[in-house]
PDB file of C-alpha atoms in Angstrom:
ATOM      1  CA  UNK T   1      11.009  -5.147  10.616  1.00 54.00           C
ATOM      2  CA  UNK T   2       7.333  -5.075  12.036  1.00 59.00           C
ATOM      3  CA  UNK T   3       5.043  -7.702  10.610  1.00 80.00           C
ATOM      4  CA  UNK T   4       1.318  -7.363  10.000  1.00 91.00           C
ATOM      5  CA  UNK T   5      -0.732 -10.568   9.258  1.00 94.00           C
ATOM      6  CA  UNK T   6      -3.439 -10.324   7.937  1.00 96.00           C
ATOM      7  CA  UNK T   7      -6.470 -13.138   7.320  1.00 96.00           C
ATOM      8  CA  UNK T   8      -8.190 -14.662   5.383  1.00 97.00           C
ATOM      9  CA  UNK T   9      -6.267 -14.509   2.422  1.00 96.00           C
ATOM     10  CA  UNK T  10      -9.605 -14.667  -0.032  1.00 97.00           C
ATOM     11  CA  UNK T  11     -13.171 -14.367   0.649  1.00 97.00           C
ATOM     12  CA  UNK T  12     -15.993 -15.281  -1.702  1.00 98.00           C
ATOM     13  CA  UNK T  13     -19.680 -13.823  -0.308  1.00 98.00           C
ATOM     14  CA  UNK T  14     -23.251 -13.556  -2.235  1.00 98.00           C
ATOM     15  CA  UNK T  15     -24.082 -10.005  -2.462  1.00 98.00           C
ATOM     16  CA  UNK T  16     -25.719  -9.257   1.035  1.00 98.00           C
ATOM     17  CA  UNK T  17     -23.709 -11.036   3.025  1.00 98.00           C
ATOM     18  CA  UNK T  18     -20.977  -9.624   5.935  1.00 98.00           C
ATOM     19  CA  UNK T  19     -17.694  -9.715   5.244  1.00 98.00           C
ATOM     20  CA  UNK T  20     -15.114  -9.591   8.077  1.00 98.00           C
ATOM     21  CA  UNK T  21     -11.176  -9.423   7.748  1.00 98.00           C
ATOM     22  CA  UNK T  22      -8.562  -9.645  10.535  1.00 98.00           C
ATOM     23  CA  UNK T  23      -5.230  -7.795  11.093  1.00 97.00           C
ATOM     24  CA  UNK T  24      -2.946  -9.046  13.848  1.00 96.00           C
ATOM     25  CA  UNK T  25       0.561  -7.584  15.241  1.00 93.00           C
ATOM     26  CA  UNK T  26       3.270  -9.095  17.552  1.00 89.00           C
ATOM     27  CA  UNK T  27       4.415  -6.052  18.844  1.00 89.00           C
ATOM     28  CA  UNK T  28       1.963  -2.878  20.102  1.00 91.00           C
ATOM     29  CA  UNK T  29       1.217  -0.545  16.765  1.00 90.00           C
ATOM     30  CA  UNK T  30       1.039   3.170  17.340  1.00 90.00           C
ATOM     31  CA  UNK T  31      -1.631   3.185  14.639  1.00 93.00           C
ATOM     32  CA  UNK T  32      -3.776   1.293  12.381  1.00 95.00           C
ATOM     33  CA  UNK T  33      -4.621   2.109   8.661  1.00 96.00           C
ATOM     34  CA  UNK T  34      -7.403   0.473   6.098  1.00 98.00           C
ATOM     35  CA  UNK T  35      -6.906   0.366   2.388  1.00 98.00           C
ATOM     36  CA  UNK T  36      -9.286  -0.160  -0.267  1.00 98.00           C
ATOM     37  CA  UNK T  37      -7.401  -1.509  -3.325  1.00 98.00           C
ATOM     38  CA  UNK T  38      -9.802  -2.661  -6.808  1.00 97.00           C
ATOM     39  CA  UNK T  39      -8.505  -5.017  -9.397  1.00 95.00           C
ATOM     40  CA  UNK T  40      -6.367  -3.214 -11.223  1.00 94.00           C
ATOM     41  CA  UNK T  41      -5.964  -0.278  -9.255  1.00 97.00           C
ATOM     42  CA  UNK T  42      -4.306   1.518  -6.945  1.00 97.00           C
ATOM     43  CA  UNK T  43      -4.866   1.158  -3.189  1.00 97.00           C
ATOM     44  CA  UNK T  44      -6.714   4.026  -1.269  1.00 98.00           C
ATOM     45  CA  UNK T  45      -6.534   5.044   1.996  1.00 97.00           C
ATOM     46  CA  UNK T  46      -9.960   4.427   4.039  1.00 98.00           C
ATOM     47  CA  UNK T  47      -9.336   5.033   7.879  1.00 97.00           C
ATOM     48  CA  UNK T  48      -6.951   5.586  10.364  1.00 96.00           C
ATOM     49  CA  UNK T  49      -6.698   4.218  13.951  1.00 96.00           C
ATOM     50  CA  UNK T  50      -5.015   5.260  16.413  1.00 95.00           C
ATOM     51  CA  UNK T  51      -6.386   4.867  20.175  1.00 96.00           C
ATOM     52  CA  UNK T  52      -6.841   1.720  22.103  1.00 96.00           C
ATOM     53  CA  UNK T  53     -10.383   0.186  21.830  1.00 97.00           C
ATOM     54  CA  UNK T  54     -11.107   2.600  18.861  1.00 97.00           C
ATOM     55  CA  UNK T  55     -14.229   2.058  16.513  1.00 98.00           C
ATOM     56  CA  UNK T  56     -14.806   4.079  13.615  1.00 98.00           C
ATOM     57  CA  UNK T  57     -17.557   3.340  11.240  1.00 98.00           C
ATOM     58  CA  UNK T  58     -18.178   4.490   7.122  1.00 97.00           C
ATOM     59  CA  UNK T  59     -21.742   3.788   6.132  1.00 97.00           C
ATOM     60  CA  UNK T  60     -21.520   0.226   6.207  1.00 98.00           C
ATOM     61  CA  UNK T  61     -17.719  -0.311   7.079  1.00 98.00           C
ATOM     62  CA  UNK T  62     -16.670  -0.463  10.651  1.00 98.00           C
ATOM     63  CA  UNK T  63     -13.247  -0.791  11.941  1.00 98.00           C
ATOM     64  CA  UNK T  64     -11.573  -1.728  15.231  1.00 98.00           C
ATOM     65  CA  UNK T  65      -8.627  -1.070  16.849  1.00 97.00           C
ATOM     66  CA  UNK T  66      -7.979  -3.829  19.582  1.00 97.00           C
ATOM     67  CA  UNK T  67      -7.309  -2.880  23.472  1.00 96.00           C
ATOM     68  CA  UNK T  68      -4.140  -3.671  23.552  1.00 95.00           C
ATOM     69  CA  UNK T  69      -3.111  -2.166  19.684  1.00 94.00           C
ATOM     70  CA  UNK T  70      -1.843  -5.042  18.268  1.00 94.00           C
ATOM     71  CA  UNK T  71      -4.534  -6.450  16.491  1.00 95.00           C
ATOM     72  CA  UNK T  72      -7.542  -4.720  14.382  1.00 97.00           C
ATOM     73  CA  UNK T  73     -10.954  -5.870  12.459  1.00 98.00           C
ATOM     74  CA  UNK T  74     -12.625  -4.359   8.953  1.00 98.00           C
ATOM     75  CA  UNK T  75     -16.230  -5.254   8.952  1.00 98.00           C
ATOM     76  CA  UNK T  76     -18.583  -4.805   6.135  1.00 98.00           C
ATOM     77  CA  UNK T  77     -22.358  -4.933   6.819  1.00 98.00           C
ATOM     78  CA  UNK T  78     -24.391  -6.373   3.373  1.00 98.00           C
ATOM     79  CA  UNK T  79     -21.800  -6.281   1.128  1.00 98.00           C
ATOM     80  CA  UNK T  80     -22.568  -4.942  -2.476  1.00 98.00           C
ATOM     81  CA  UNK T  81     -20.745  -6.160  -5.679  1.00 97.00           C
ATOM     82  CA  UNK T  82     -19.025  -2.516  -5.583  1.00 97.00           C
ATOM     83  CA  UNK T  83     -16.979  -4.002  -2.376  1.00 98.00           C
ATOM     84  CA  UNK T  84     -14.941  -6.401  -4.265  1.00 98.00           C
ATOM     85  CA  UNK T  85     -11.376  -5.848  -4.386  1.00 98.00           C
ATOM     86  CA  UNK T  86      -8.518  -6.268  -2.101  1.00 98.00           C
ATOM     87  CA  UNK T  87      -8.435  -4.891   1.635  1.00 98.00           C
ATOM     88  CA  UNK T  88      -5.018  -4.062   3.019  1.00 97.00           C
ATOM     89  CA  UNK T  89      -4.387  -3.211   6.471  1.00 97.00           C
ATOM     90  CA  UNK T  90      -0.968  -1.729   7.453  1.00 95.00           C
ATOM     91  CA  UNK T  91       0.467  -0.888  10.975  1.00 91.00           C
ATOM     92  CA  UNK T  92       3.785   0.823  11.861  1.00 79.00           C
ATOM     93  CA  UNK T  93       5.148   4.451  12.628  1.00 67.00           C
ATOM     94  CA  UNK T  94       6.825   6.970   9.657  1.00 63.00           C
ATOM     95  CA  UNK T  95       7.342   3.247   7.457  1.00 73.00           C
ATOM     96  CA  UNK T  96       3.586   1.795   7.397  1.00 82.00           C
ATOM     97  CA  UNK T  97       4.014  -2.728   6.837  1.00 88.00           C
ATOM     98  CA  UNK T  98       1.027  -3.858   4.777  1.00 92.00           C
ATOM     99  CA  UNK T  99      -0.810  -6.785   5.620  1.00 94.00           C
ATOM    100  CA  UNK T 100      -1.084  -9.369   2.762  1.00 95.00           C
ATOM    101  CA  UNK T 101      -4.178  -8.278   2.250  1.00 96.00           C
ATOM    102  CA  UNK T 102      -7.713 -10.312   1.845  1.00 97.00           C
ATOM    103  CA  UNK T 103      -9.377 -10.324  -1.380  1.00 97.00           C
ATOM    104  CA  UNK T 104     -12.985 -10.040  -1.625  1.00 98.00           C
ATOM    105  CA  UNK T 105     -15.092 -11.222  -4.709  1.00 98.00           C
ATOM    106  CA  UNK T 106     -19.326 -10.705  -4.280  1.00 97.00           C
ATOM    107  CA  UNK T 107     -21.186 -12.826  -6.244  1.00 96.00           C
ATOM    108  CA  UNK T 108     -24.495 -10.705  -7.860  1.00 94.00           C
TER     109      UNK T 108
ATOM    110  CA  UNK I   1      -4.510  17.443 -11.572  1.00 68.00           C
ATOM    111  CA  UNK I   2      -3.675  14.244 -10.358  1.00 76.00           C
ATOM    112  CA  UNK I   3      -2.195  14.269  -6.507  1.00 94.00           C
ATOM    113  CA  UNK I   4       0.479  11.708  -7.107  1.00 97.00           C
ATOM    114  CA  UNK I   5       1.310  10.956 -10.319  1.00 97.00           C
ATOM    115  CA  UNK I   6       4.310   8.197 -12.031  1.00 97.00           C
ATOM    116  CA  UNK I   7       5.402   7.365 -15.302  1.00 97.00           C
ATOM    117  CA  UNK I   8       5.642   5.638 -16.907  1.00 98.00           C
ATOM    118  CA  UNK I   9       2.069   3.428 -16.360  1.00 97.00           C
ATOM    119  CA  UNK I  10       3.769   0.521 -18.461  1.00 98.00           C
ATOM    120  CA  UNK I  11       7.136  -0.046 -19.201  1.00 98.00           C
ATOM    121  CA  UNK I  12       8.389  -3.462 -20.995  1.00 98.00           C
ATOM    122  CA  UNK I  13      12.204  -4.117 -21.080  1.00 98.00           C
ATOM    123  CA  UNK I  14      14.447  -6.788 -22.115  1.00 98.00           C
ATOM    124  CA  UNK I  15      16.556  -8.119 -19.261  1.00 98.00           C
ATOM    125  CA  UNK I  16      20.173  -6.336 -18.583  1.00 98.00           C
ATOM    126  CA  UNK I  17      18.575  -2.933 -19.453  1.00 98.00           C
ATOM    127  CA  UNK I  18      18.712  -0.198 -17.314  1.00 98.00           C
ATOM    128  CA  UNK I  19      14.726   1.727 -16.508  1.00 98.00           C
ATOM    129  CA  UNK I  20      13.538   4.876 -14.390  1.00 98.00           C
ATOM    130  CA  UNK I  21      10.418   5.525 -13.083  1.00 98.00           C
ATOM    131  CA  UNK I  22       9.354   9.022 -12.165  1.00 98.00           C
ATOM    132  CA  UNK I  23       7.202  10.212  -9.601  1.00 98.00           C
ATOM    133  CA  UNK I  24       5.505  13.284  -8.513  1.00 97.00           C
ATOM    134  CA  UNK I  25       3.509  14.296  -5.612  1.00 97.00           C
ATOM    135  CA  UNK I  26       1.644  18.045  -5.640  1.00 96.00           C
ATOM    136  CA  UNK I  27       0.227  17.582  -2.071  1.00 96.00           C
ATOM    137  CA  UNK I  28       2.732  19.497  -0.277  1.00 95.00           C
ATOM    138  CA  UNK I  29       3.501  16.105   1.876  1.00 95.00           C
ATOM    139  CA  UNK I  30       6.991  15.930   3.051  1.00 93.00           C
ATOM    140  CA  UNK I  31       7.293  11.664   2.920  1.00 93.00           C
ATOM    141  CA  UNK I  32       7.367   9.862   0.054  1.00 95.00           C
ATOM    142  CA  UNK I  33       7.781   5.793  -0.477  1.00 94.00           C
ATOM    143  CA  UNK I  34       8.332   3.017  -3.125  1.00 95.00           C
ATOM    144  CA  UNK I  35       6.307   0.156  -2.598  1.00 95.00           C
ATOM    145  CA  UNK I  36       6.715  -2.766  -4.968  1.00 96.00           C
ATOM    146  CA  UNK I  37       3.277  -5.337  -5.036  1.00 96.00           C
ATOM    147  CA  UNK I  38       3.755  -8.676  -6.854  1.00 92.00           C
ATOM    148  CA  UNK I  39       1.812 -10.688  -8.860  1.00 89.00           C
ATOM    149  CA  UNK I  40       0.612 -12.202  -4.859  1.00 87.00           C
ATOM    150  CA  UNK I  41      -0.404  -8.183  -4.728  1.00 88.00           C
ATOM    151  CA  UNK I  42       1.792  -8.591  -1.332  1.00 92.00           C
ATOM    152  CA  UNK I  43       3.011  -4.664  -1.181  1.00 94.00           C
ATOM    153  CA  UNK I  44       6.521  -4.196   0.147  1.00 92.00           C
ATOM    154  CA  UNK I  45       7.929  -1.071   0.941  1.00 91.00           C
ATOM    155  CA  UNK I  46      11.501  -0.404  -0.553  1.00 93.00           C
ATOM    156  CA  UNK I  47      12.108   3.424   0.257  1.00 92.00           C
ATOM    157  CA  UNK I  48      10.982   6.058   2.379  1.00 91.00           C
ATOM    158  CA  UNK I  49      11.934   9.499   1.817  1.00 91.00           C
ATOM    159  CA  UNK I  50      11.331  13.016   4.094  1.00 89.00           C
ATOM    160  CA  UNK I  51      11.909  15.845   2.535  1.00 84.00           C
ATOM    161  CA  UNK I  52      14.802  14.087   0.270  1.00 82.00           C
ATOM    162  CA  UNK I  53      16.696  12.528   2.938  1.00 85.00           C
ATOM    163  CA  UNK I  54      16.369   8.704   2.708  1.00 86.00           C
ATOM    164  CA  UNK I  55      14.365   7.209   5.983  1.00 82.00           C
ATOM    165  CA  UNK I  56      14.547   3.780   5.362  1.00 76.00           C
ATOM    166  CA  UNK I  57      16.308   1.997   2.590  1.00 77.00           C
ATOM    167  CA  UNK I  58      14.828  -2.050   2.962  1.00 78.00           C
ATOM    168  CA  UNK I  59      16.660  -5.017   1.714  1.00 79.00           C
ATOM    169  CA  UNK I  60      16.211  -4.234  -1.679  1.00 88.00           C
ATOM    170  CA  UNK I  61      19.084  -5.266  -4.538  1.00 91.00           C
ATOM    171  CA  UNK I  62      21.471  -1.698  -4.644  1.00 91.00           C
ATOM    172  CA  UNK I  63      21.011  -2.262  -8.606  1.00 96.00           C
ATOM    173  CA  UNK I  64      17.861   0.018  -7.504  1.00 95.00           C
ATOM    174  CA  UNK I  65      18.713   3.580  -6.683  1.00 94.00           C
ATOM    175  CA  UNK I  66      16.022   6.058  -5.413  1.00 94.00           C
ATOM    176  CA  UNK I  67      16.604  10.148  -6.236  1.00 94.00           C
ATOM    177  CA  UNK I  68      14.736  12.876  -4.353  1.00 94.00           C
ATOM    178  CA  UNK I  69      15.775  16.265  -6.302  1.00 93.00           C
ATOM    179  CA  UNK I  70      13.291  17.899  -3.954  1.00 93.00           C
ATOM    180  CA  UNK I  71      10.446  16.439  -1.616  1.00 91.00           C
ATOM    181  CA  UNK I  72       8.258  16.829  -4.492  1.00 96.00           C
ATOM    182  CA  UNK I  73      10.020  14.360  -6.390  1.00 96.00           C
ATOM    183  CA  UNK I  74      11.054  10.617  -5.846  1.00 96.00           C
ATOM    184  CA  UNK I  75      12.328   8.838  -8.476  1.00 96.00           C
ATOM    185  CA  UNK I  76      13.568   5.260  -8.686  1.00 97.00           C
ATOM    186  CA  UNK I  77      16.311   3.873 -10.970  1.00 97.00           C
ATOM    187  CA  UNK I  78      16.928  -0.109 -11.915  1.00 97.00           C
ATOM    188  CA  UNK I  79      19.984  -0.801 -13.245  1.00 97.00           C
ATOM    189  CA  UNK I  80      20.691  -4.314 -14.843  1.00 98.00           C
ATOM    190  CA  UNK I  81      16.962  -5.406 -14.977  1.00 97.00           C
ATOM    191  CA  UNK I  82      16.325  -8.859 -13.814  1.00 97.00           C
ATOM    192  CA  UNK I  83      13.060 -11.418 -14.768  1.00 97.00           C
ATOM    193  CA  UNK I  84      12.179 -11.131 -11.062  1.00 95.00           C
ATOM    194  CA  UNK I  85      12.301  -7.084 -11.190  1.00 96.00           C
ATOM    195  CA  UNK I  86       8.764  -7.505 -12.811  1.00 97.00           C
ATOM    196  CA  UNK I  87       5.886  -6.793 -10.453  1.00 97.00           C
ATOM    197  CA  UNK I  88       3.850  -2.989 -10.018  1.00 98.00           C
ATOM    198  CA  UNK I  89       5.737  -0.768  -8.330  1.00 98.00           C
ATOM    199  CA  UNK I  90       3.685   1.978  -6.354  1.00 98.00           C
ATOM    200  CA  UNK I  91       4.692   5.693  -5.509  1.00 98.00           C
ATOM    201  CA  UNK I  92       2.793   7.083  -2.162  1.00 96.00           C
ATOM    202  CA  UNK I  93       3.014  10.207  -0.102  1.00 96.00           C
ATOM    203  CA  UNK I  94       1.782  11.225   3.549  1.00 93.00           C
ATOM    204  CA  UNK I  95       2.056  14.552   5.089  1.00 92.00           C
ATOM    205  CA  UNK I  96       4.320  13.335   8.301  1.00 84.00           C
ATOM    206  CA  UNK I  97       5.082   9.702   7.649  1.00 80.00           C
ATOM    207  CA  UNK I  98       2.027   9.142  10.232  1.00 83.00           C
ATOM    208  CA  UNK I  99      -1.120  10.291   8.230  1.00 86.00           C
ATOM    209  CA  UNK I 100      -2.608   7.841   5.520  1.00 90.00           C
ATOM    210  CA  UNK I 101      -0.779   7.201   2.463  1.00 94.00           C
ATOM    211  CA  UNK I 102      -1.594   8.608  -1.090  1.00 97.00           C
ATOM    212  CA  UNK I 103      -0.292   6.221  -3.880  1.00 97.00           C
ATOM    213  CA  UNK I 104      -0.161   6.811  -7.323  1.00 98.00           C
ATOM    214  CA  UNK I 105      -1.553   4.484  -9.836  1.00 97.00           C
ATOM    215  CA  UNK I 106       1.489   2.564 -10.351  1.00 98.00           C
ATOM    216  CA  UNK I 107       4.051   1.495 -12.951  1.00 98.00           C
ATOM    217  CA  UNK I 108       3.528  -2.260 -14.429  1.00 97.00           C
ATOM    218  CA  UNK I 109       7.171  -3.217 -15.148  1.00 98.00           C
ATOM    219  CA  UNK I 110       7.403  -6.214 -17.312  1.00 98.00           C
ATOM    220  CA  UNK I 111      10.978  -7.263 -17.929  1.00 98.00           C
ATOM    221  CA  UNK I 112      11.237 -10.413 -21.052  1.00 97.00           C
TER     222      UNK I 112
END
């Protein structure tokens, strides 16, 4: 099936630092999705993406959809220590792949 | 009134035994999935249900059987429970199969 790679793996930042993670595809996705998931929880949907090019932004998240819809970005602006947990991204049609995921921790 | 909801949250098990989980979506989607995440939190889908016809059945042992009684409903059966069954395994929903998935908050299976 469709795979979805996702990097970095971890990320460690001090509390007002960006944070950046990277989704890449082999083959063309029709769409794009973001997950939020916190230790211990559940993950939760954050964005979809669906057209080539596309940026959406949340407050201090912004997300982008590459030109040619195989690859896509999660950026967070200053992070805050309520940002740590683990950000998925998943591509695919009516069977979404998950990335591995990257897991953020923000030290205080 | 929780959207999707599973039980059991925790379920320890001695190895050989046979374990459901139950799951139950009140969002009106007509998709739902089993994901499994292990202690890597990788997330692997094993089902995918629409409106209780199986989608997509991965490579996943047959010693696990999903039920959909109605698109409500997706349940998930383990027979024979094996050391490397243990991991958290997530329900989800999504209107189409398209839309952004709803999971529930998971079943932590621990099989000793």
């Amino acid at each position: 099936g469709q795979q979805v790679m996702q990097i970095p793996q971890y990320q460690h930042v001090q509390e007002g630092e960006d944070f950046t993670t990277y989704c890449n595809s082999s083959t063309t996705l029709s769409n794009i999705q973001w997950y939020k998931q916190r230790p211990g929880g559940h993950p939760v949907f954050l964005i979809q993406l669906v057209k080539s090019g596309e940026v959406k932004k949340q407050k201090r998240l912004t997300f982008q959809f590459g030109e040619a819809k195989k690859n896509s970005s999660l950026h967070i602006t200053a992070t805050q220590t309520t940002d740590v947990g683990t950000y998925f991204c998943a591509g695919g049609n009516n069977d979404m792949r998950f990335g591995a995921g990257t897991r953020l921790t923000v030290k205080p | 009134d929780t959207a999707v909801s599973q039980t059991p949250k925790y379920l320890v098990t001695q190895m050989g035994n046979d374990k459901s989980i139950k799951c139950e979506q009140n969002l009106g989607h007509d998709t739902m999935y089993w994901y499994k995440q292990d202690s890597k939190k990788f997330l692997k889908i094993m089902f995918s249900y629409n409106n209780k016809e199986l989608i997509i059945n991965e490579t996943v042992p047959n010693r696990f059987s999903p039920k959909s009684p109605d698109k409500a409903h997706l349940n998930l059966h383990i027979n024979s429970l094996e050391l490397g069954d243990s991991a958290v395994y997530f329900c989800a929903s999504s209107p189409d199969g398209y839309y952004g998935y709803t999971f529930g908050s998971g079943t932590r299976l621990t099989v000793v």
